[in-house]
mmCIF file of C-alpha atoms in Angstrom:
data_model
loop_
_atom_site.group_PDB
_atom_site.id
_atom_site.type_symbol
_atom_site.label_atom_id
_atom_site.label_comp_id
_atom_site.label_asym_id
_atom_site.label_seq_id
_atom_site.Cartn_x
_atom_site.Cartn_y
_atom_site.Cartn_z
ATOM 1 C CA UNK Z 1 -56.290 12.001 47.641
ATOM 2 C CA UNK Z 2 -56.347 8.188 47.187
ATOM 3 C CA UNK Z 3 -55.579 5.884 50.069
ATOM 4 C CA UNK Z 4 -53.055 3.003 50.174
ATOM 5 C CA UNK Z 5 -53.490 0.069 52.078
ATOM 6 C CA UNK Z 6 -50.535 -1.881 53.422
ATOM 7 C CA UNK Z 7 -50.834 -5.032 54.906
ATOM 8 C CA UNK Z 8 -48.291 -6.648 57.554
ATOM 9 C CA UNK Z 9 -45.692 -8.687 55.485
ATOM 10 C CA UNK Z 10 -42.701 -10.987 55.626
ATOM 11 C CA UNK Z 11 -40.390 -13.906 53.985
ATOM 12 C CA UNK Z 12 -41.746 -17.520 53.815
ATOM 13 C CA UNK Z 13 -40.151 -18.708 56.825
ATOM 14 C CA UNK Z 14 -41.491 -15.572 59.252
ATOM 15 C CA UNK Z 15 -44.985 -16.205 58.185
ATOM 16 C CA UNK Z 16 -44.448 -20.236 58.620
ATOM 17 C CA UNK Z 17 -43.780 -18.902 62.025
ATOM 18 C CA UNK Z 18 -46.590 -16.276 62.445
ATOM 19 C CA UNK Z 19 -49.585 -16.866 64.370
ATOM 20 C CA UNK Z 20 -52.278 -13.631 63.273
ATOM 21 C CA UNK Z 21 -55.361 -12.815 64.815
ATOM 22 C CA UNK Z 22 -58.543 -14.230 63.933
ATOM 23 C CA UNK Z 23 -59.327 -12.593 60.369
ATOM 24 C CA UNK Z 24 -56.116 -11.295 60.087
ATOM 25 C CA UNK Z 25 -54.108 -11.509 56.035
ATOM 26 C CA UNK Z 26 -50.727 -10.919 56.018
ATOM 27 C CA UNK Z 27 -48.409 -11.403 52.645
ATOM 28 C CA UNK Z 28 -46.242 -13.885 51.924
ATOM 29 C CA UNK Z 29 -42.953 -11.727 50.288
ATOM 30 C CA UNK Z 30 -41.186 -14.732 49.271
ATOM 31 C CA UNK Z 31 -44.300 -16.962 47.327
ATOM 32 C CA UNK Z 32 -45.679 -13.165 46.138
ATOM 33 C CA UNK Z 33 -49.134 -15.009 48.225
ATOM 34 C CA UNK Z 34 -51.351 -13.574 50.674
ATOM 35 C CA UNK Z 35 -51.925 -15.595 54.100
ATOM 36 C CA UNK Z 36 -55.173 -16.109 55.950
ATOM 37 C CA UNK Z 37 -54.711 -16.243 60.149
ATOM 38 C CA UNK Z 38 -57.147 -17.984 62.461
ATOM 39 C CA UNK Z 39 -55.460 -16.410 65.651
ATOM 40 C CA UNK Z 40 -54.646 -19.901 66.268
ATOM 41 C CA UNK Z 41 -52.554 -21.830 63.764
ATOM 42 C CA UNK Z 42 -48.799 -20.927 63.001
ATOM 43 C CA UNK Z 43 -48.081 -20.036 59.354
ATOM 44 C CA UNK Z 44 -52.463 -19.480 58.741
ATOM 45 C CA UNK Z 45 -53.656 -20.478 55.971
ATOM 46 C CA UNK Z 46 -52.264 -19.324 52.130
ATOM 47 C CA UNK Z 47 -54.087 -18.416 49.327
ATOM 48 C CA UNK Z 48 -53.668 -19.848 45.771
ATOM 49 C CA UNK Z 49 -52.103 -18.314 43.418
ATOM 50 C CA UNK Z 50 -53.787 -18.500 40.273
ATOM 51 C CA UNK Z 51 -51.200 -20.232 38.556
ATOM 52 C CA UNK Z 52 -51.833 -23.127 40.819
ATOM 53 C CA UNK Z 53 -55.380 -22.908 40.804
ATOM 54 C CA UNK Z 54 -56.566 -26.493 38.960
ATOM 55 C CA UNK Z 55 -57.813 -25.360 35.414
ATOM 56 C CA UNK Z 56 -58.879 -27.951 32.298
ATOM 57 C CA UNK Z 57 -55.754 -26.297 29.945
ATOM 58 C CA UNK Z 58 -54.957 -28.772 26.780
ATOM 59 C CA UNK Z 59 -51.490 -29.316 25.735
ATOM 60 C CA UNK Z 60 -51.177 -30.614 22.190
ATOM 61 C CA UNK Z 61 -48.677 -32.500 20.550
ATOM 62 C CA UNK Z 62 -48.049 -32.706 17.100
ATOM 63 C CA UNK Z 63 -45.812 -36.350 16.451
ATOM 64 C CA UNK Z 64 -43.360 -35.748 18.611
ATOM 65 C CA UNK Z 65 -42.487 -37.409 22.575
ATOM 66 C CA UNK Z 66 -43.235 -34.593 25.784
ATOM 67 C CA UNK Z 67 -41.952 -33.773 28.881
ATOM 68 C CA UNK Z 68 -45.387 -33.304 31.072
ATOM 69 C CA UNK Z 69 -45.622 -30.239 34.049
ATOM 70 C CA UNK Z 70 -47.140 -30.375 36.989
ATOM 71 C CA UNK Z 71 -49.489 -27.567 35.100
ATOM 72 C CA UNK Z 72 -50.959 -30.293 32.350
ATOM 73 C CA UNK Z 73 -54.188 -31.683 32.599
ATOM 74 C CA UNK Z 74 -54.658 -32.742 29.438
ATOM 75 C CA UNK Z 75 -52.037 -34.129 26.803
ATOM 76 C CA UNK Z 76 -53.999 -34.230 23.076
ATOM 77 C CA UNK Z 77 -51.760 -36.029 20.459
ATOM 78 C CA UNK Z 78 -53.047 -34.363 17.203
ATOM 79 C CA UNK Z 79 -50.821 -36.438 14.827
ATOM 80 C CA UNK Z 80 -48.383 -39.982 15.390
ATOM 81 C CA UNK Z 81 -46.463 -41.006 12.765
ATOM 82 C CA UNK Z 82 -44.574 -43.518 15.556
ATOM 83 C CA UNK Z 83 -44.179 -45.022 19.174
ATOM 84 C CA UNK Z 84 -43.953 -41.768 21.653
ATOM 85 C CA UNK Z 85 -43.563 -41.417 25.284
ATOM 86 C CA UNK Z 86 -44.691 -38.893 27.767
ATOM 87 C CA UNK Z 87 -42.650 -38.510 30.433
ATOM 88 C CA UNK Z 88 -44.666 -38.094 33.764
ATOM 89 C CA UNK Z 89 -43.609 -35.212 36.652
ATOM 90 C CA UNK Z 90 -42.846 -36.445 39.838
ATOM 91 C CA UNK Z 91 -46.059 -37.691 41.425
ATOM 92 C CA UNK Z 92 -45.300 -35.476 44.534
ATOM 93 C CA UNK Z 93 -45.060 -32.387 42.617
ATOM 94 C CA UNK Z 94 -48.468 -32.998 41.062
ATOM 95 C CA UNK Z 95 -51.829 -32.065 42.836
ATOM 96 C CA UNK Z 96 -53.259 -34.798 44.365
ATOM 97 C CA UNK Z 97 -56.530 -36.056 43.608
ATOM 98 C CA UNK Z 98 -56.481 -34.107 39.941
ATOM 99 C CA UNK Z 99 -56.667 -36.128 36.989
ATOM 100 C CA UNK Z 100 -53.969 -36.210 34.051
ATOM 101 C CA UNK Z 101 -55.691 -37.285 30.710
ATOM 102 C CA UNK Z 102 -53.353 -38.246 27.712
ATOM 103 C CA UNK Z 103 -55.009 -39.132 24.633
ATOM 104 C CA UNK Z 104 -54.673 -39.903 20.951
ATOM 105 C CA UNK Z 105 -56.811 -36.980 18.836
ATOM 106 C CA UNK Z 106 -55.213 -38.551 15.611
ATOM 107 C CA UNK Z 107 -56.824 -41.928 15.627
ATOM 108 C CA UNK Z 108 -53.392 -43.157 14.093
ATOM 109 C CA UNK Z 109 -52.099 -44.715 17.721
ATOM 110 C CA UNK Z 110 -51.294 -48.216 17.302
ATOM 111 C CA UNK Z 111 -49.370 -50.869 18.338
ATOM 112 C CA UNK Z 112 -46.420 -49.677 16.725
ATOM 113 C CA UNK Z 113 -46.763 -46.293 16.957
ATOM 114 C CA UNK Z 114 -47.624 -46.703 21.302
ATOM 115 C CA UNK Z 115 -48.176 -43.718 23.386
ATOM 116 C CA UNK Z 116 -46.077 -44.583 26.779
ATOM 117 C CA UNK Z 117 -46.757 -43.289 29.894
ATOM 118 C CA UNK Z 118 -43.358 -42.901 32.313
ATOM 119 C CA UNK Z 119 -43.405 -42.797 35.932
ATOM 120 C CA UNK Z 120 -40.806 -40.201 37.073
ATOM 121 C CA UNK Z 121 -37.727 -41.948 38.743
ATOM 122 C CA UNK Z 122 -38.998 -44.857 41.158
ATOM 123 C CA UNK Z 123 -43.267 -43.446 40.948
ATOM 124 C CA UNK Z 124 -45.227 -46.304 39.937
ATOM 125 C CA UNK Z 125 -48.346 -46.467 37.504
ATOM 126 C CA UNK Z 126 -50.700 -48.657 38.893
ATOM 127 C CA UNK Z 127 -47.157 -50.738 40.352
ATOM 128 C CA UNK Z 128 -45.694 -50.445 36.958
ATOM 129 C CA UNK Z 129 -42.910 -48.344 35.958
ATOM 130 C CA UNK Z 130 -45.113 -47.375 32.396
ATOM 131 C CA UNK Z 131 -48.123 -47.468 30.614
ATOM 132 C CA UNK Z 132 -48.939 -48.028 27.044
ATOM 133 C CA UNK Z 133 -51.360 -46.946 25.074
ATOM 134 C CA UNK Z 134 -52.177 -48.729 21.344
ATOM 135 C CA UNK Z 135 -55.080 -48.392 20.067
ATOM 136 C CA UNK Z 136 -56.546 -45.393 17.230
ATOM 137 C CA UNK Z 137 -58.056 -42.590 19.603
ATOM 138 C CA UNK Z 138 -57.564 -44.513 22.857
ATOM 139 C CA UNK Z 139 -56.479 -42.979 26.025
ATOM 140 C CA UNK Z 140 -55.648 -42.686 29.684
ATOM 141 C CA UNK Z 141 -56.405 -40.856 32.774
ATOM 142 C CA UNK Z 142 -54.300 -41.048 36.092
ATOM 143 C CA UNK Z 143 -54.373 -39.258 39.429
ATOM 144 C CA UNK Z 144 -50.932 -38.661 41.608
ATOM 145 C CA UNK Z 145 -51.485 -40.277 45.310
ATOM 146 C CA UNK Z 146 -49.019 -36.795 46.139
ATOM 147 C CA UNK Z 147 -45.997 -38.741 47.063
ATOM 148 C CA UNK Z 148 -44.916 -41.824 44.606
ATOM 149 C CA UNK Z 149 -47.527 -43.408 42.291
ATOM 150 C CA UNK Z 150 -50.484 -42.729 39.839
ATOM 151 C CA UNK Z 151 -53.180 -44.210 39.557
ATOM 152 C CA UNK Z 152 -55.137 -45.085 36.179
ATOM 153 C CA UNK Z 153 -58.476 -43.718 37.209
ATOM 154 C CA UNK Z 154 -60.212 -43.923 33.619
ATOM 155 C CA UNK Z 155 -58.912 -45.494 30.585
ATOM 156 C CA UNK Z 156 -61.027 -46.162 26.805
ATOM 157 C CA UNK Z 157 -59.236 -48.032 23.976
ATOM 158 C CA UNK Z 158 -61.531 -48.916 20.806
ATOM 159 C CA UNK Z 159 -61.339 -53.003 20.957
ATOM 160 C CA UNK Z 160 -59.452 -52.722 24.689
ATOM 161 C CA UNK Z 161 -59.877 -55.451 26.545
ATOM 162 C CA UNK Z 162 -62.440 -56.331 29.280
ATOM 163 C CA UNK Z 163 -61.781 -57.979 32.091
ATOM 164 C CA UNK Z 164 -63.349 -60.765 32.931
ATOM 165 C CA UNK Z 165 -61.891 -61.503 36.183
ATOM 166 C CA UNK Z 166 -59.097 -59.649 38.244
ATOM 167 C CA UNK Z 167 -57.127 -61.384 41.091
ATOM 168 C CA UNK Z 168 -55.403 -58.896 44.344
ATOM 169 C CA UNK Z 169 -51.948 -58.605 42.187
ATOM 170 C CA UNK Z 170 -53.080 -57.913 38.993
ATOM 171 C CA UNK Z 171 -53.374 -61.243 37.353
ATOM 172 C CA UNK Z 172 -56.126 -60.808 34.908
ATOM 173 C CA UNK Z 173 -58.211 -63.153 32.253
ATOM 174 C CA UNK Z 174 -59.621 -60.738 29.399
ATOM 175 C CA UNK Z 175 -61.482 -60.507 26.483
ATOM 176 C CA UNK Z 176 -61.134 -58.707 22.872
ATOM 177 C CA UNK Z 177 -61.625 -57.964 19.570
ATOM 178 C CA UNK Z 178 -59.613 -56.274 16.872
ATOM 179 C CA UNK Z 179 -61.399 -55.167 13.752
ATOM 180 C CA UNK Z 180 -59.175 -54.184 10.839
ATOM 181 C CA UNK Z 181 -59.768 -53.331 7.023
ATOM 182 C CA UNK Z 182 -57.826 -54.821 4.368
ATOM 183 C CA UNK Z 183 -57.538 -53.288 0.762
ATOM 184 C CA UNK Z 184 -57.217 -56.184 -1.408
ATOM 185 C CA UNK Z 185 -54.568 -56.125 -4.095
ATOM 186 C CA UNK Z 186 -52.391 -58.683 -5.799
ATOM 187 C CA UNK Z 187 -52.220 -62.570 -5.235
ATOM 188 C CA UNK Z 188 -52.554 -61.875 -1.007
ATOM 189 C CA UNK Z 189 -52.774 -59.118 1.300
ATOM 190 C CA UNK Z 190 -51.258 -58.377 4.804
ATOM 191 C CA UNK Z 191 -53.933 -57.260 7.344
ATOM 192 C CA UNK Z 192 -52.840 -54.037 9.100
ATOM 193 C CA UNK Z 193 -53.435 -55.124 12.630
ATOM 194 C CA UNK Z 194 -52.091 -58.571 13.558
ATOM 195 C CA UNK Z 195 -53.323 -61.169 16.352
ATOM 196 C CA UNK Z 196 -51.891 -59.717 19.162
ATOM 197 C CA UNK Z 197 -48.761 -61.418 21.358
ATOM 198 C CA UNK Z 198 -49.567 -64.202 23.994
ATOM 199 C CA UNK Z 199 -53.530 -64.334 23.499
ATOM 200 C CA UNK Z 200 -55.760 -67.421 22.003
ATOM 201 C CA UNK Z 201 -58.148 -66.670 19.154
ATOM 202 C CA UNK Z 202 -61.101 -67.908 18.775
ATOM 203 C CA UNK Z 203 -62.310 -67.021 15.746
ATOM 204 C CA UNK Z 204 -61.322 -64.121 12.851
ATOM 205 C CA UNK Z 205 -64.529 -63.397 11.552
ATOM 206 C CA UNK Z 206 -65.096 -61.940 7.673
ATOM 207 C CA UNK Z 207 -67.116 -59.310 5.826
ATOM 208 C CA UNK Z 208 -66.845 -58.561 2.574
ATOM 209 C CA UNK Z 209 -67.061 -54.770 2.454
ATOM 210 C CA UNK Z 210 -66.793 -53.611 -0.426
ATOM 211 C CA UNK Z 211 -66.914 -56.069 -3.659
ATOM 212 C CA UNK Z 212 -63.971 -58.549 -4.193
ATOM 213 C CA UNK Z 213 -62.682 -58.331 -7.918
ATOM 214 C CA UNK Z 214 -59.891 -60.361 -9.774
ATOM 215 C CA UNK Z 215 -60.782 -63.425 -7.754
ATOM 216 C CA UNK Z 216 -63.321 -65.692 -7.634
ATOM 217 C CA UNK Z 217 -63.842 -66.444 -3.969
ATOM 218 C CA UNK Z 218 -60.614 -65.538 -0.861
ATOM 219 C CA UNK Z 219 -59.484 -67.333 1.978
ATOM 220 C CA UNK Z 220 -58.162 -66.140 5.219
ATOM 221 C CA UNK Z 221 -55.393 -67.595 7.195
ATOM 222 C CA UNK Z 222 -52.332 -67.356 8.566
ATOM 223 C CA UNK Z 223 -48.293 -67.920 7.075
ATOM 224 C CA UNK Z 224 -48.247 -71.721 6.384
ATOM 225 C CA UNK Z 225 -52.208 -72.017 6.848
ATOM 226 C CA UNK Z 226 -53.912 -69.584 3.889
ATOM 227 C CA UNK Z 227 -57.353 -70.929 5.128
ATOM 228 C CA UNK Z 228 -57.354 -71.095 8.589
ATOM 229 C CA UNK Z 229 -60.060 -69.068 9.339
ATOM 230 C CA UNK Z 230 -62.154 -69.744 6.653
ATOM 231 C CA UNK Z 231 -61.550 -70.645 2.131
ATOM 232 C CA UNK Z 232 -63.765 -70.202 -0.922
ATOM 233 C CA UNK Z 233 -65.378 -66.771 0.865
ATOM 234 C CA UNK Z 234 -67.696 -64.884 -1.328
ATOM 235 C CA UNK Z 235 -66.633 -62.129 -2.787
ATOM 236 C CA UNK Z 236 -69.914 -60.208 -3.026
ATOM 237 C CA UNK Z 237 -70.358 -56.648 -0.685
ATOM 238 C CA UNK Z 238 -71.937 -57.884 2.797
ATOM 239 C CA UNK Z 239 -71.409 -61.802 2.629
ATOM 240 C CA UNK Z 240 -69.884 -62.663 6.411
ATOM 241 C CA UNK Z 241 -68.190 -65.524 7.302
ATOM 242 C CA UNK Z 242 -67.505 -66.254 11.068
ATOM 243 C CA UNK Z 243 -64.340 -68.004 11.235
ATOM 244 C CA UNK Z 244 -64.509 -69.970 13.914
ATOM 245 C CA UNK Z 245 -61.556 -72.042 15.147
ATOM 246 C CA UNK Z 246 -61.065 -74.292 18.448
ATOM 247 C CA UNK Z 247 -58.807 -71.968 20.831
ATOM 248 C CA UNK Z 248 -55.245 -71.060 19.502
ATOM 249 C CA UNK Z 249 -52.245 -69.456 21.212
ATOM 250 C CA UNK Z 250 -50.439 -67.154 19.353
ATOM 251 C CA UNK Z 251 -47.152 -66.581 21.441
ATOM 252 C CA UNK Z 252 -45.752 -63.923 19.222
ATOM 253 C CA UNK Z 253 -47.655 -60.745 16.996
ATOM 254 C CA UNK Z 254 -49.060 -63.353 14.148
ATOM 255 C CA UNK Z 255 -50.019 -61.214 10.557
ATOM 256 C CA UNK Z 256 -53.615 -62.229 8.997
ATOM 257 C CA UNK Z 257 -53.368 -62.644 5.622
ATOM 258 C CA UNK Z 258 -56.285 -62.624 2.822
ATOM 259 C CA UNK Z 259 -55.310 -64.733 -0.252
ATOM 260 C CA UNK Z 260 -56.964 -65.069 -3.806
ATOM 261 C CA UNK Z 261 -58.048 -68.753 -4.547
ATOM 262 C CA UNK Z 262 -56.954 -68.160 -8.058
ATOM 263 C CA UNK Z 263 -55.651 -65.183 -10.012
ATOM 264 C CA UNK Z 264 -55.082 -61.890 -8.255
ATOM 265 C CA UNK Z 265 -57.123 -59.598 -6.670
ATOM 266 C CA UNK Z 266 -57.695 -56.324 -8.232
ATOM 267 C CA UNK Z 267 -59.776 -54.892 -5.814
ATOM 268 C CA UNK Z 268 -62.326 -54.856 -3.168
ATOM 269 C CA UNK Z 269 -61.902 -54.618 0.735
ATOM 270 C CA UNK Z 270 -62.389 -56.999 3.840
ATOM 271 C CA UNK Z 271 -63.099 -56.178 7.230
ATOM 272 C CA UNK Z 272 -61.567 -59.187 9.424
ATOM 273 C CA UNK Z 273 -62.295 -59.224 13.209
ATOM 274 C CA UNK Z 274 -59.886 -61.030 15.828
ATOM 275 C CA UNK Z 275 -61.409 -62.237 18.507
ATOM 276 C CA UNK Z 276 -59.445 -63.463 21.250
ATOM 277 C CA UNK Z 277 -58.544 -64.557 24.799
ATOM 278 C CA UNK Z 278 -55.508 -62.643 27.377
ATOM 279 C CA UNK Z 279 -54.176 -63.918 30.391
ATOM 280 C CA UNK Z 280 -51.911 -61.389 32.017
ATOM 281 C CA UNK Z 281 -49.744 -62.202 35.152
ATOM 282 C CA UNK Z 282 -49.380 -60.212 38.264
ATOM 283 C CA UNK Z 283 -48.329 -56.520 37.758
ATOM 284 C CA UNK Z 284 -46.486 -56.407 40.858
#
């Protein structure tokens, strides 16, 4: 005949006030959990379940905004057609000391179509309310301090930023670059990725990546300045030009534009690179 073991048992609250002896396990009835005593401490010590147990599970997301669990550990966008958010769990409900990781599998993130972090209620991310992320395949990892803020433990953005010096508050001076290719067609063509918002550019540099047809040399500029950054460019595969400029502020997301010097292009492709200055204030 088989033999059944049966442990002593009871509701959350009796075991909270439950002191076992040394070695004892009793079960937790209400959390389904069993209980570890020391013969000293009230309550003893519970077990995890293993639904709590910290495990690297992926959550993907196909285009679409998500409402993150205490359970995620990693948040893969697969595809981004436009600006999303994730909305963050309450930093106390999340295990303390584990890291969240959000990132952009697509490579189509951008600076229109963001990926934004938001802290739950009053939490704080790194003393902000959100994060943004806008860059193809960048992301961000944060930890929950158990109580009221993350912080961004890890973050990687193709082109980010570096930081060049950091004061207590957040004030930062940075420095970039933003490369973008730009399929040449008709009398002028938009780049996809502007100068960014409140930076200074030093230069735009040029290369001609594939062969320019239709035209006999490009320039590339701005609206109102065609040549600002550099006219009568070659239009043969792998001729460079650097594009240097004394410092500029741009106060406002400022298209590039490549421009035919005569007739129209009718194709050929030209990798521009933005290379600029940030100053960002105090975060809090």
């Amino acid at each position: 005949m088989s033999e059944q073991l049966q442990l002593r048992r009871g509701t959350a609250a009796q075991i909270a006030a439950f002191t076992g002896a040394q070695g004892e396990v009793v079960v937790d009835t209400t959390n389904n959990r069993l209980v570890l005593q020391d013969g000293a401490t009230a309550g003893g010590y519970a077990a995890a379940k293993l639904s709590e147990v910290v495990a690297n599970t992926r959550t993907s997301i196909a285009d679409a905004s998500y409402a993150a669990t205490a359970t995620d550990r990693t948040i893969a966008y697969v595809a981004l057609t436009a600006a999303r958010a994730v909305a963050l769990p309450a930093a106390s409900a999340y295990p303390t000391g584990t890291r969240l990781l959000v990132v952009d599998e697509s490579g189509a993130c951008s600076s229109s179509a963001t990926l934004t972090l938001n802290a739950n209620g009053s939490d704080r991310i790194n003393g902000a309310a959100s994060f943004v992320i806008a860059s193809p395949y960048g992301c961000a990892a944060i930890e929950s301090n158990g109580a009221n803020a993350w912080t961004i433990v890890d973050q990687f953005a193709p082109g980010s930023l570096t930081t060049i010096a950091q004061g207590p508050f957040g004030a930062s001076f940075q420095c970039g670059v933003l490369e973008t290719l730009v399929t040449l067609s008709g009398a002028s063509t938009t780049a996809p990725t502007p100068i960014p918002a409140n930076c200074i550019v030093t230069a735009v540099g040029a290369r001609t990546v594939t062969a320019v047809t239709g035209a006999p040399s490009f320039q590339v500029g701005v609206s109102g300045n065609a040549g600002l950054f550099g006219s009568g460019l070659n239009v043969a595969a792998g001729s460079i030009n650097f594009g240097l400029i004394g410092p500029n502020p741009y106060y406002s997301a400022t298209p590039l534009i490549v421009t035919a010097t005569s007739g129209a292009f009718t194709g050929g492709a030209v990798r521009l690179s933005i290379h600029y200055l940030s100053m960002g204030p105090s975060t809090w």
